CSV table of C-alpha atoms in Angstrom, one decimal:
chain,number,residue,atom,x,y,z
A,89,MET,CA,0.0,0.0,0.0
A,90,GLU,CA,3.0,2.3,0.5
A,91,ASN,CA,3.6,2.5,-3.2
A,92,LEU,CA,-0.1,3.5,-3.8
A,93,GLN,CA,0.2,6.3,-1.2
A,94,ILE,CA,3.4,7.6,-2.9
A,95,LYS,CA,1.6,7.6,-6.3
A,96,SER,CA,-1.4,9.3,-4.7
A,97,ASN,CA,0.8,12.0,-3.1
A,98,ILE,CA,2.5,12.7,-6.4
A,99,VAL,CA,-0.7,13.2,-8.5
A,100,ILE,CA,-2.2,15.4,-5.7
A,101,SER,CA,0.8,17.6,-5.5
A,102,GLU,CA,0.8,18.1,-9.3
A,103,GLN,CA,-2.9,18.8,-9.6
A,104,SER,CA,-3.8,22.4,-10.6
A,105,MET,CA,-6.5,24.3,-8.8
A,106,ASN,CA,-6.8,27.1,-11.3
A,107,ILE,CA,-10.3,26.2,-12.4
A,108,VAL,CA,-12.7,24.0,-10.4
A,109,ARG,CA,-15.9,22.8,-12.2
A,110,PRO,CA,-19.2,23.8,-10.6
A,111,LEU,CA,-20.1,20.1,-9.9
A,112,ALA,CA,-17.5,20.2,-7.0
A,113,LYS,CA,-19.8,22.7,-5.2
A,114,SER,CA,-22.9,20.7,-5.9
A,115,ILE,CA,-21.7,17.5,-4.3
A,116,ASP,CA,-22.5,16.9,-0.7
A,117,TRP,CA,-19.1,15.5,0.4
A,118,GLN,CA,-20.5,14.4,3.8
A,119,ASP,CA,-22.2,11.4,2.2
A,120,ARG,CA,-20.4,8.1,2.9
A,121,LEU,CA,-20.7,6.8,-0.6
A,122,ILE,CA,-20.6,9.1,-3.7
A,123,ALA,CA,-20.6,8.0,-7.3
A,124,ILE,CA,-19.4,10.3,-10.1
A,125,LEU,CA,-20.2,9.0,-13.5
A,126,GLY,CA,-19.4,10.4,-16.9
A,127,ALA,CA,-17.8,10.0,-20.3
A,128,ARG,CA,-14.1,9.8,-20.8
A,129,GLY,CA,-12.3,13.1,-21.0
A,130,THR,CA,-14.9,15.2,-19.1
A,131,GLY,CA,-12.7,15.7,-16.0
A,132,LYS,CA,-13.8,13.1,-13.4
A,133,THR,CA,-10.2,12.4,-12.3
A,134,THR,CA,-9.4,16.1,-12.0
A,135,LEU,CA,-12.5,16.6,-9.9
A,136,LEU,CA,-11.3,13.8,-7.4
A,137,LEU,CA,-7.8,15.2,-7.2
A,138,GLN,CA,-8.9,18.8,-6.7
A,139,ARG,CA,-11.2,17.7,-3.9
A,140,MET,CA,-8.4,15.8,-2.2
A,141,LYS,CA,-5.9,18.6,-2.6
A,142,ASP,CA,-8.4,21.2,-1.3
A,143,GLU,CA,-9.7,19.2,1.7
A,144,TYR,CA,-6.8,16.9,2.7
A,145,GLY,CA,-3.6,17.8,0.9
A,146,ILE,CA,-0.8,15.3,1.4
A,147,SER,CA,-2.4,13.3,4.2
A,148,LYS,CA,-2.7,9.6,5.2
A,149,GLU,CA,-6.4,10.2,5.8
A,150,ALA,CA,-7.1,10.2,2.1
A,151,LEU,CA,-5.9,8.0,-0.7
A,152,TYR,CA,-6.4,8.2,-4.5
A,153,ILE,CA,-6.3,4.9,-6.4
A,154,THR,CA,-7.2,3.9,-9.9
A,155,MET,CA,-8.5,0.5,-10.6
A,156,ASP,CA,-6.5,-0.1,-13.7
A,157,ASP,CA,-3.3,0.0,-11.5
A,158,ILE,CA,-1.3,-3.2,-11.8
A,159,TYR,CA,-1.6,-3.5,-8.0
A,160,PHE,CA,-5.2,-4.7,-8.3
A,161,THR,CA,-4.3,-7.6,-10.6
A,162,THR,CA,-3.1,-9.4,-7.5
A,163,HIS,CA,-4.8,-7.6,-4.6
A,164,LEU,CA,-8.4,-7.1,-3.5
A,165,LEU,CA,-9.9,-3.7,-3.1
A,166,SER,CA,-11.6,-4.8,0.1
A,167,ASP,CA,-8.2,-5.9,1.6
A,168,LEU,CA,-6.7,-2.5,0.7
A,169,ALA,CA,-9.7,-0.7,2.3
A,170,ILE,CA,-9.2,-2.6,5.6
A,171,GLU,CA,-5.4,-1.9,5.7
A,172,PHE,CA,-6.0,1.8,4.8
A,173,ARG,CA,-8.6,2.1,7.6
A,174,GLN,CA,-6.3,0.4,10.1
A,175,GLN,CA,-3.6,3.0,9.4
A,176,GLY,CA,-5.9,5.9,10.0
A,177,GLY,CA,-7.4,6.3,6.6
A,178,LYS,CA,-10.8,8.1,6.4
A,179,ILE,CA,-11.7,8.4,2.7
A,180,LEU,CA,-10.9,6.5,-0.4
A,181,PHE,CA,-11.1,8.2,-3.8
A,182,ILE,CA,-11.4,5.4,-6.4
A,183,ASP,CA,-11.0,6.1,-10.1
A,184,GLU,CA,-12.2,4.0,-13.1
A,185,VAL,CA,-14.1,1.6,-10.8
A,186,HIS,CA,-15.6,-0.2,-13.7
A,187,LYS,CA,-12.2,-1.7,-14.6
A,188,TYR,CA,-12.2,-3.8,-11.5
A,189,PRO,CA,-14.2,-7.1,-11.4
A,190,ASN,CA,-16.9,-7.3,-8.8
A,191,TRP,CA,-16.4,-3.7,-7.9
A,192,ALA,CA,-20.0,-3.2,-6.9
A,193,LYS,CA,-20.1,-6.1,-4.5
A,194,GLU,CA,-16.8,-5.2,-2.8
A,195,ILE,CA,-17.7,-1.5,-2.4
A,196,LYS,CA,-21.1,-2.5,-0.9
A,197,ASN,CA,-19.3,-4.7,1.6
A,198,ILE,CA,-16.9,-1.9,2.5
A,199,TYR,CA,-19.8,0.5,2.9
A,200,ASP,CA,-21.8,-1.9,5.1
A,201,PHE,CA,-19.1,-3.1,7.4
A,202,TYR,CA,-16.8,0.0,7.8
A,203,LYS,CA,-19.1,2.9,8.6
A,204,ASP,CA,-16.2,5.2,9.5
A,205,LEU,CA,-14.7,5.0,6.0
A,206,LYS,CA,-16.0,7.2,3.1
A,207,ILE,CA,-15.8,6.3,-0.5
A,208,VAL,CA,-15.9,8.5,-3.6
A,209,PHE,CA,-15.7,6.6,-6.9
A,210,THR,CA,-15.8,7.5,-10.6
A,211,GLY,CA,-16.8,5.3,-13.5
A,212,SER,CA,-17.9,5.3,-17.0
A,213,SER,CA,-21.3,6.7,-17.8
A,214,ILE,CA,-22.1,3.4,-19.4
A,215,ILE,CA,-22.4,1.9,-15.9
A,216,ASP,CA,-25.9,1.3,-14.7
A,217,ILE,CA,-25.6,1.1,-10.9
A,218,ASN,CA,-29.2,-0.1,-10.7
A,219,ARG,CA,-28.3,-3.2,-12.7
A,220,GLN,CA,-25.3,-4.3,-10.6
A,221,ASN,CA,-25.6,-7.5,-8.6
A,222,ALA,CA,-24.9,-5.6,-5.4
A,223,ASP,CA,-27.6,-3.1,-4.5
A,224,LEU,CA,-25.6,0.2,-4.6
A,225,SER,CA,-28.5,2.3,-6.0
A,226,ARG,CA,-29.9,3.0,-2.5
A,227,ARG,CA,-26.5,3.4,-0.9
A,228,ALA,CA,-24.6,5.6,-3.4
A,229,VAL,CA,-25.5,9.2,-4.1
A,230,GLN,CA,-24.9,9.6,-7.9
A,231,TYR,CA,-23.7,12.6,-9.8
A,232,GLU,CA,-22.9,13.0,-13.5
A,233,MET,CA,-19.9,14.8,-15.0
A,234,THR,CA,-20.6,16.3,-18.4
A,235,GLY,CA,-18.3,18.2,-20.8
A,236,LEU,CA,-18.0,21.9,-20.6
A,237,SER,CA,-20.9,24.2,-21.4
A,238,TYR,CA,-20.3,27.3,-23.5
A,239,ARG,CA,-20.4,29.3,-20.2
A,240,GLU,CA,-17.7,27.1,-18.6
A,241,TYR,CA,-15.6,27.3,-21.8
A,242,LEU,CA,-15.5,31.1,-21.5
A,243,GLN,CA,-14.2,30.7,-18.0
A,244,PHE,CA,-11.5,28.2,-19.1
A,245,ILE,CA,-10.2,30.6,-21.7
A,246,GLY,CA,-10.2,33.6,-19.4
A,247,VAL,CA,-13.1,35.6,-20.8
A,248,GLY,CA,-14.9,35.7,-17.5
A,249,GLN,CA,-17.0,34.0,-14.9
A,250,PHE,CA,-20.8,34.1,-15.5
A,251,GLU,CA,-23.8,32.8,-13.6
A,252,VAL,CA,-25.8,29.8,-14.7
A,253,LEU,CA,-29.1,30.8,-16.3
A,254,LYS,CA,-32.5,29.1,-15.8
A,255,LEU,CA,-34.4,28.2,-19.0
A,256,THR,CA,-37.5,30.1,-17.8
A,257,ASP,CA,-35.4,33.3,-17.4
A,258,ILE,CA,-33.9,32.8,-20.9
A,259,LEU,CA,-37.4,32.5,-22.4
A,260,THR,CA,-38.8,35.5,-20.6
A,261,GLN,CA,-35.8,37.8,-20.3
A,262,HIS,CA,-33.5,36.8,-23.2
A,263,VAL,CA,-33.2,40.3,-24.7
A,264,GLU,CA,-32.1,41.9,-21.4
A,265,ILE,CA,-29.8,39.0,-20.6
A,266,ALA,CA,-28.1,38.9,-24.0
A,267,ASN,CA,-27.6,42.7,-24.0
A,268,MET,CA,-26.1,42.6,-20.5
A,269,LEU,CA,-23.7,39.8,-21.4
A,270,SER,CA,-22.8,41.4,-24.7
A,271,LEU,CA,-21.5,44.4,-22.7
A,272,LYS,CA,-19.0,42.1,-21.0
A,273,PHE,CA,-17.8,40.1,-24.1
A,274,LYS,CA,-18.7,39.4,-27.7
A,275,PRO,CA,-20.7,36.1,-27.6
A,276,LEU,CA,-20.3,35.2,-31.2
A,277,GLN,CA,-16.5,35.8,-31.2
A,278,TYR,CA,-15.9,32.6,-29.2
A,279,PHE,CA,-18.9,30.5,-30.1
A,280,ASN,CA,-17.6,28.7,-33.2
A,281,ASP,CA,-14.4,27.9,-31.4
A,282,TYR,CA,-16.4,26.2,-28.6
A,283,LEU,CA,-18.3,24.2,-31.2
A,284,LYS,CA,-15.0,22.9,-32.6
A,285,HIS,CA,-12.8,22.4,-29.5
A,286,GLY,CA,-14.4,23.5,-26.3
A,287,TYR,CA,-16.4,20.6,-24.9
A,288,TYR,CA,-13.6,18.4,-23.4
A,289,PRO,CA,-11.5,20.2,-20.8
A,290,PHE,CA,-8.3,18.8,-22.1
A,291,PHE,CA,-8.4,21.3,-25.0
A,292,ILE,CA,-6.5,23.6,-22.6
A,293,GLU,CA,-3.4,21.3,-22.7
A,294,ASN,CA,-2.7,21.3,-26.5
A,295,MET,CA,-5.0,22.7,-29.1
A,296,ASN,CA,-3.0,21.2,-32.0
A,297,THR,CA,-3.7,17.6,-31.0
A,298,TYR,CA,-7.2,18.1,-29.6
A,299,ALA,CA,-9.0,16.4,-32.5
A,300,ILE,CA,-6.7,13.4,-32.3
A,301,ARG,CA,-7.4,13.1,-28.6
A,302,VAL,CA,-11.2,13.4,-29.1
A,303,GLU,CA,-11.0,10.6,-31.7
A,304,ARG,CA,-8.9,8.5,-29.2
A,305,VAL,CA,-11.6,9.1,-26.5
A,306,VAL,CA,-14.2,7.6,-28.9
A,307,ARG,CA,-11.9,4.6,-29.7
A,308,LEU,CA,-11.3,3.9,-26.0
A,309,ILE,CA,-15.0,4.0,-25.2
A,310,ILE,CA,-15.8,1.6,-28.0
A,311,GLU,CA,-12.8,-0.7,-27.6
A,312,GLN,CA,-12.6,-0.8,-23.8
A,313,ASP,CA,-15.5,0.7,-21.9
A,314,LEU,CA,-18.2,-1.2,-23.9
A,315,GLU,CA,-16.5,-4.5,-23.0
A,316,PHE,CA,-17.7,-4.1,-19.4
A,317,ILE,CA,-21.3,-4.6,-20.6
A,318,ALA,CA,-22.5,-8.1,-20.0
A,319,GLY,CA,-22.9,-9.9,-23.3
A,320,PHE,CA,-21.0,-7.4,-25.4
A,321,ASN,CA,-19.1,-9.0,-28.3
A,322,PRO,CA,-15.6,-7.4,-28.4
A,323,HIS,CA,-15.3,-8.5,-32.1
A,324,HIS,CA,-17.9,-5.9,-32.9
A,325,SER,CA,-15.7,-3.0,-31.7
A,326,ARG,CA,-14.5,-2.2,-35.2
A,327,LYS,CA,-18.1,-2.4,-36.6
A,328,ILE,CA,-19.3,-0.1,-33.9
A,329,TYR,CA,-16.6,2.4,-34.8
A,330,GLN,CA,-17.8,2.1,-38.4
A,331,LEU,CA,-21.4,2.8,-37.1
A,332,MET,CA,-20.1,5.9,-35.4
A,333,ALA,CA,-18.5,7.1,-38.7
A,334,ILE,CA,-21.8,6.6,-40.5
A,335,LEU,CA,-23.7,8.6,-37.9
A,336,ALA,CA,-21.1,11.4,-37.9
A,337,THR,CA,-21.6,11.9,-41.6
A,338,ASN,CA,-25.4,11.8,-41.5
A,339,VAL,CA,-26.5,13.5,-38.3
A,340,PRO,CA,-29.2,14.4,-37.4
A,341,PHE,CA,-29.9,10.9,-38.4
A,342,LYS,CA,-33.3,9.1,-38.6
A,343,PRO,CA,-32.1,5.6,-38.3
A,344,ASN,CA,-33.0,2.9,-40.8
A,345,ILE,CA,-32.0,-0.1,-38.8
A,346,THR,CA,-32.1,-2.5,-41.8
A,347,LYS,CA,-29.7,-0.3,-43.8
A,348,LEU,CA,-27.4,0.1,-40.9
A,349,SER,CA,-27.3,-3.6,-40.4
A,350,GLU,CA,-26.4,-4.1,-44.1
A,351,LYS,CA,-23.6,-1.5,-43.9
A,352,THR,CA,-22.0,-2.8,-40.7
A,353,GLY,CA,-22.8,-6.5,-40.8
A,354,ILE,CA,-24.3,-6.4,-37.3
A,355,HIS,CA,-27.7,-8.0,-36.8
A,356,ARG,CA,-30.5,-5.4,-36.7
A,357,ASN,CA,-31.6,-6.3,-33.2
A,358,ILE,CA,-28.0,-5.9,-32.0
A,359,ILE,CA,-27.8,-2.5,-33.8
A,360,VAL,CA,-30.7,-1.2,-31.6
A,361,GLU,CA,-29.0,-2.5,-28.5
A,362,TYR,CA,-25.7,-0.8,-29.4
A,363,LEU,CA,-27.3,2.5,-30.1
A,364,TYR,CA,-28.7,2.3,-26.6
A,365,TYR,CA,-25.2,1.7,-25.2
A,366,LEU,CA,-23.6,4.5,-27.3
A,367,ASN,CA,-26.2,6.8,-25.9
A,368,ASN,CA,-25.3,5.8,-22.3
A,369,ALA,CA,-21.6,6.1,-23.1
A,370,ARG,CA,-22.3,9.7,-24.2
A,371,LEU,CA,-21.2,9.3,-27.7
A,372,ILE,CA,-24.6,9.9,-29.2
A,373,ASN,CA,-27.9,11.6,-28.1
A,374,SER,CA,-31.0,9.7,-28.9
A,375,LEU,CA,-34.2,11.6,-29.5
A,376,SER,CA,-37.6,9.9,-29.2
A,377,ALA,CA,-41.1,11.2,-29.8
A,378,ASN,CA,-42.9,12.7,-26.9
A,379,GLY,CA,-44.4,10.0,-24.7
A,380,LYS,CA,-42.2,7.2,-26.0
A,381,SER,CA,-40.0,5.4,-23.5
A,382,VAL,CA,-36.3,5.1,-24.1
A,383,SER,CA,-35.2,1.5,-23.6
A,384,ILE,CA,-32.6,-1.0,-24.9
A,385,LEU,CA,-35.2,-2.5,-27.3
A,386,GLN,CA,-36.5,0.9,-28.6
A,387,LYS,CA,-35.2,2.4,-31.8
A,388,PRO,CA,-34.7,6.1,-31.4
A,389,ASP,CA,-36.5,8.4,-33.8
A,390,LYS,CA,-33.5,10.7,-34.4
A,391,ILE,CA,-29.8,10.5,-33.5
A,392,PHE,CA,-27.3,13.3,-32.9
A,393,LEU,CA,-23.6,13.0,-31.9
A,394,GLU,CA,-23.4,13.8,-28.2
A,395,ASN,CA,-21.5,17.1,-28.7
A,396,THR,CA,-20.4,19.2,-31.6
A,397,ASN,CA,-16.6,18.5,-31.1
A,398,LEU,CA,-17.3,14.9,-32.1
A,399,LEU,CA,-18.6,16.1,-35.4
A,400,TYR,CA,-15.4,18.0,-36.2
A,401,ALA,CA,-13.2,15.1,-34.9
A,402,LEU,CA,-14.9,12.3,-36.7
A,403,ALA,CA,-16.1,13.9,-39.9
A,404,PRO,CA,-14.3,17.3,-40.4
A,405,GLU,CA,-15.1,17.4,-44.1
A,406,ASN,CA,-18.8,16.8,-43.6
A,407,VAL,CA,-19.7,19.2,-40.8
A,408,ASP,CA,-23.2,20.4,-41.6
A,409,THR,CA,-24.2,23.8,-40.1
A,410,GLY,CA,-27.8,22.6,-39.4
A,411,SER,CA,-26.5,19.5,-37.6
A,412,LEU,CA,-24.1,21.5,-35.6
A,413,ARG,CA,-26.8,23.9,-34.3
A,414,GLU,CA,-29.2,21.1,-33.4
A,415,SER,CA,-26.4,19.0,-31.8
A,416,PHE,CA,-25.4,22.0,-29.6
A,417,PHE,CA,-28.9,22.7,-28.6
A,418,MET,CA,-29.8,19.2,-27.6
A,419,ASN,CA,-26.4,18.7,-25.8
A,420,GLN,CA,-26.8,21.9,-23.7
A,421,LEU,CA,-30.5,21.2,-22.8
A,422,SER,CA,-29.8,17.5,-22.0
A,423,ASN,CA,-26.8,18.3,-19.8
A,424,SER,CA,-28.8,20.8,-17.8
A,425,LYS,CA,-31.3,18.0,-16.9
A,426,HIS,CA,-34.1,19.1,-19.1
A,427,ASN,CA,-36.3,16.5,-20.8
A,428,VAL,CA,-35.8,16.7,-24.6
A,429,SER,CA,-38.2,14.9,-27.0
A,430,LEU,CA,-39.4,15.1,-30.6
A,431,PRO,CA,-42.5,17.2,-31.1
A,432,LEU,CA,-45.1,17.0,-33.8
A,433,LYS,CA,-44.0,20.4,-35.0
A,434,GLY,CA,-40.6,21.9,-34.7
A,435,ASP,CA,-37.2,20.4,-33.8
A,436,PHE,CA,-37.4,19.9,-30.0
A,437,LEU,CA,-39.9,19.7,-27.3
A,438,ILE,CA,-38.5,20.7,-23.9
A,439,ASP,CA,-40.0,19.5,-20.6
A,440,ASP,CA,-43.3,18.6,-22.4
A,441,THR,CA,-44.0,22.4,-22.6
A,442,TYR,CA,-41.7,24.4,-24.9
A,443,THR,CA,-41.3,23.8,-28.6
A,444,PHE,CA,-38.1,24.9,-30.3
A,445,GLU,CA,-37.1,25.3,-33.9
A,446,VAL,CA,-33.4,25.7,-34.4
A,447,GLY,CA,-31.9,27.6,-37.3
A,448,GLY,CA,-30.0,30.5,-38.8
A,449,LYS,CA,-30.9,34.2,-39.1
A,450,GLY,CA,-33.4,33.5,-41.9
A,451,LYS,CA,-35.5,31.1,-39.8
A,452,THR,CA,-39.1,32.0,-39.5
A,453,ASN,CA,-42.0,30.8,-37.4
A,454,LYS,CA,-43.5,28.7,-40.2
A,455,GLN,CA,-42.5,25.4,-38.7
A,456,ILE,CA,-44.0,26.2,-35.3
A,457,GLU,CA,-46.9,28.2,-36.5
A,458,GLY,CA,-49.9,27.8,-34.2
A,459,VAL,CA,-47.8,26.1,-31.5
A,460,HIS,CA,-48.3,27.4,-27.9
A,461,GLN,CA,-45.0,28.3,-26.2
A,462,GLY,CA,-43.1,28.1,-29.5
A,463,TYR,CA,-39.6,29.6,-29.8
A,464,ILE,CA,-36.7,29.9,-32.3
A,465,ALA,CA,-33.1,29.3,-31.2
A,466,MET,CA,-31.3,31.4,-33.8
A,467,ASP,CA,-27.7,31.2,-34.7
A,468,ASN,CA,-25.4,34.1,-35.7
A,469,LEU,CA,-27.6,36.4,-33.5
A,470,GLU,CA,-26.1,38.4,-30.7
A,471,SER,CA,-29.4,39.6,-29.2
A,472,GLY,CA,-32.9,38.4,-30.0
A,473,ILE,CA,-36.4,39.7,-30.2
A,474,ASN,CA,-39.9,38.3,-29.2
A,475,ASN,CA,-39.7,34.5,-29.5
A,476,LYS,CA,-36.3,34.6,-31.4
A,477,ILE,CA,-33.6,33.7,-28.9
A,478,PRO,CA,-29.8,33.7,-29.6
A,479,LEU,CA,-28.6,30.1,-29.9
A,480,TRP,CA,-25.4,30.8,-27.9
A,481,LEU,CA,-27.5,31.8,-24.9
A,482,PHE,CA,-28.5,28.2,-24.3
A,483,GLY,CA,-24.9,27.5,-23.5
A,484,PHE,CA,-25.4,29.2,-20.1
A,485,LEU,CA,-27.8,26.6,-18.8
A,486,TYR,CA,-25.2,24.8,-16.7
């Protein structure tokens, strides 16, 4: 365990505290068992290390471990927890928990038997805690780490710190809000940069290799993370990557499962299942008609890539402006915990109440004519009027 403590001390001492994501303040760190789930590259590890550095520093009371460490090929997590506790340890920060066999069962046992030991763990968003053999769903308080919003991106690049906006405030006060923000910075000056390379926090490290790293994130999710799903066939990894390439060049995509099956060589029933997993892995966003449940057996009515950076990384020569706008809108609304579905008229129905059409400056009310609570999210617009709201403003929802 000594070597693990040395590794933990090193990564903590090297961790920057310049920018701390808002999720850190939302978490009630007093809970004994905390789960932080999210896609690769969104900053889960950084969040753990920043919490450790801020609260504990270099201390034997806290330990950071990652479950892909070679140590855990010959040692049990539960044995480590016992030894750590006996030596005065109070909180374990466990990274990449899904890479450890029987992780849910062992964490449950640690939680049940050692009530003076806290655990914070991270895992892939593909994990469904409710489906684990051990009942962690009623024990662990779950949080989700998303990529950066447009608002957070502006903070990362030093433009300024801005408050999160409520959707209802945007709908009723967007003119005043947009005008106020426009006095502090030029919203459209940075918006296209965000769409290209602002979603994953690692853009700050090296912009020149950003697209390569995003593509690598996709590959690792498909080639490694999906393998932790029971029944997943690892021989399909290459075909799933092919499926992602097809989606990237055709989004927003109304899936024809039979044609996708023909192109990829994957059985049509398995295609629907994999689309469900890709949605959970935060590589795509599935849109279903209002009132239709989203399940592993249900074909989505429309598919978007999860964020606009994926469009530029996977299909840079085929980036469609309309797809870009709609992908951004759905991403920001979904990440801010709003319910997004497909309406009878327009592009999106939000919270079963507000209908949105997304487009450029020339977009009219034609598609949402006669719709109660109908709005246009308009690109290339610094400030709106009436029901026409600047698209960039929805990037302040989280």
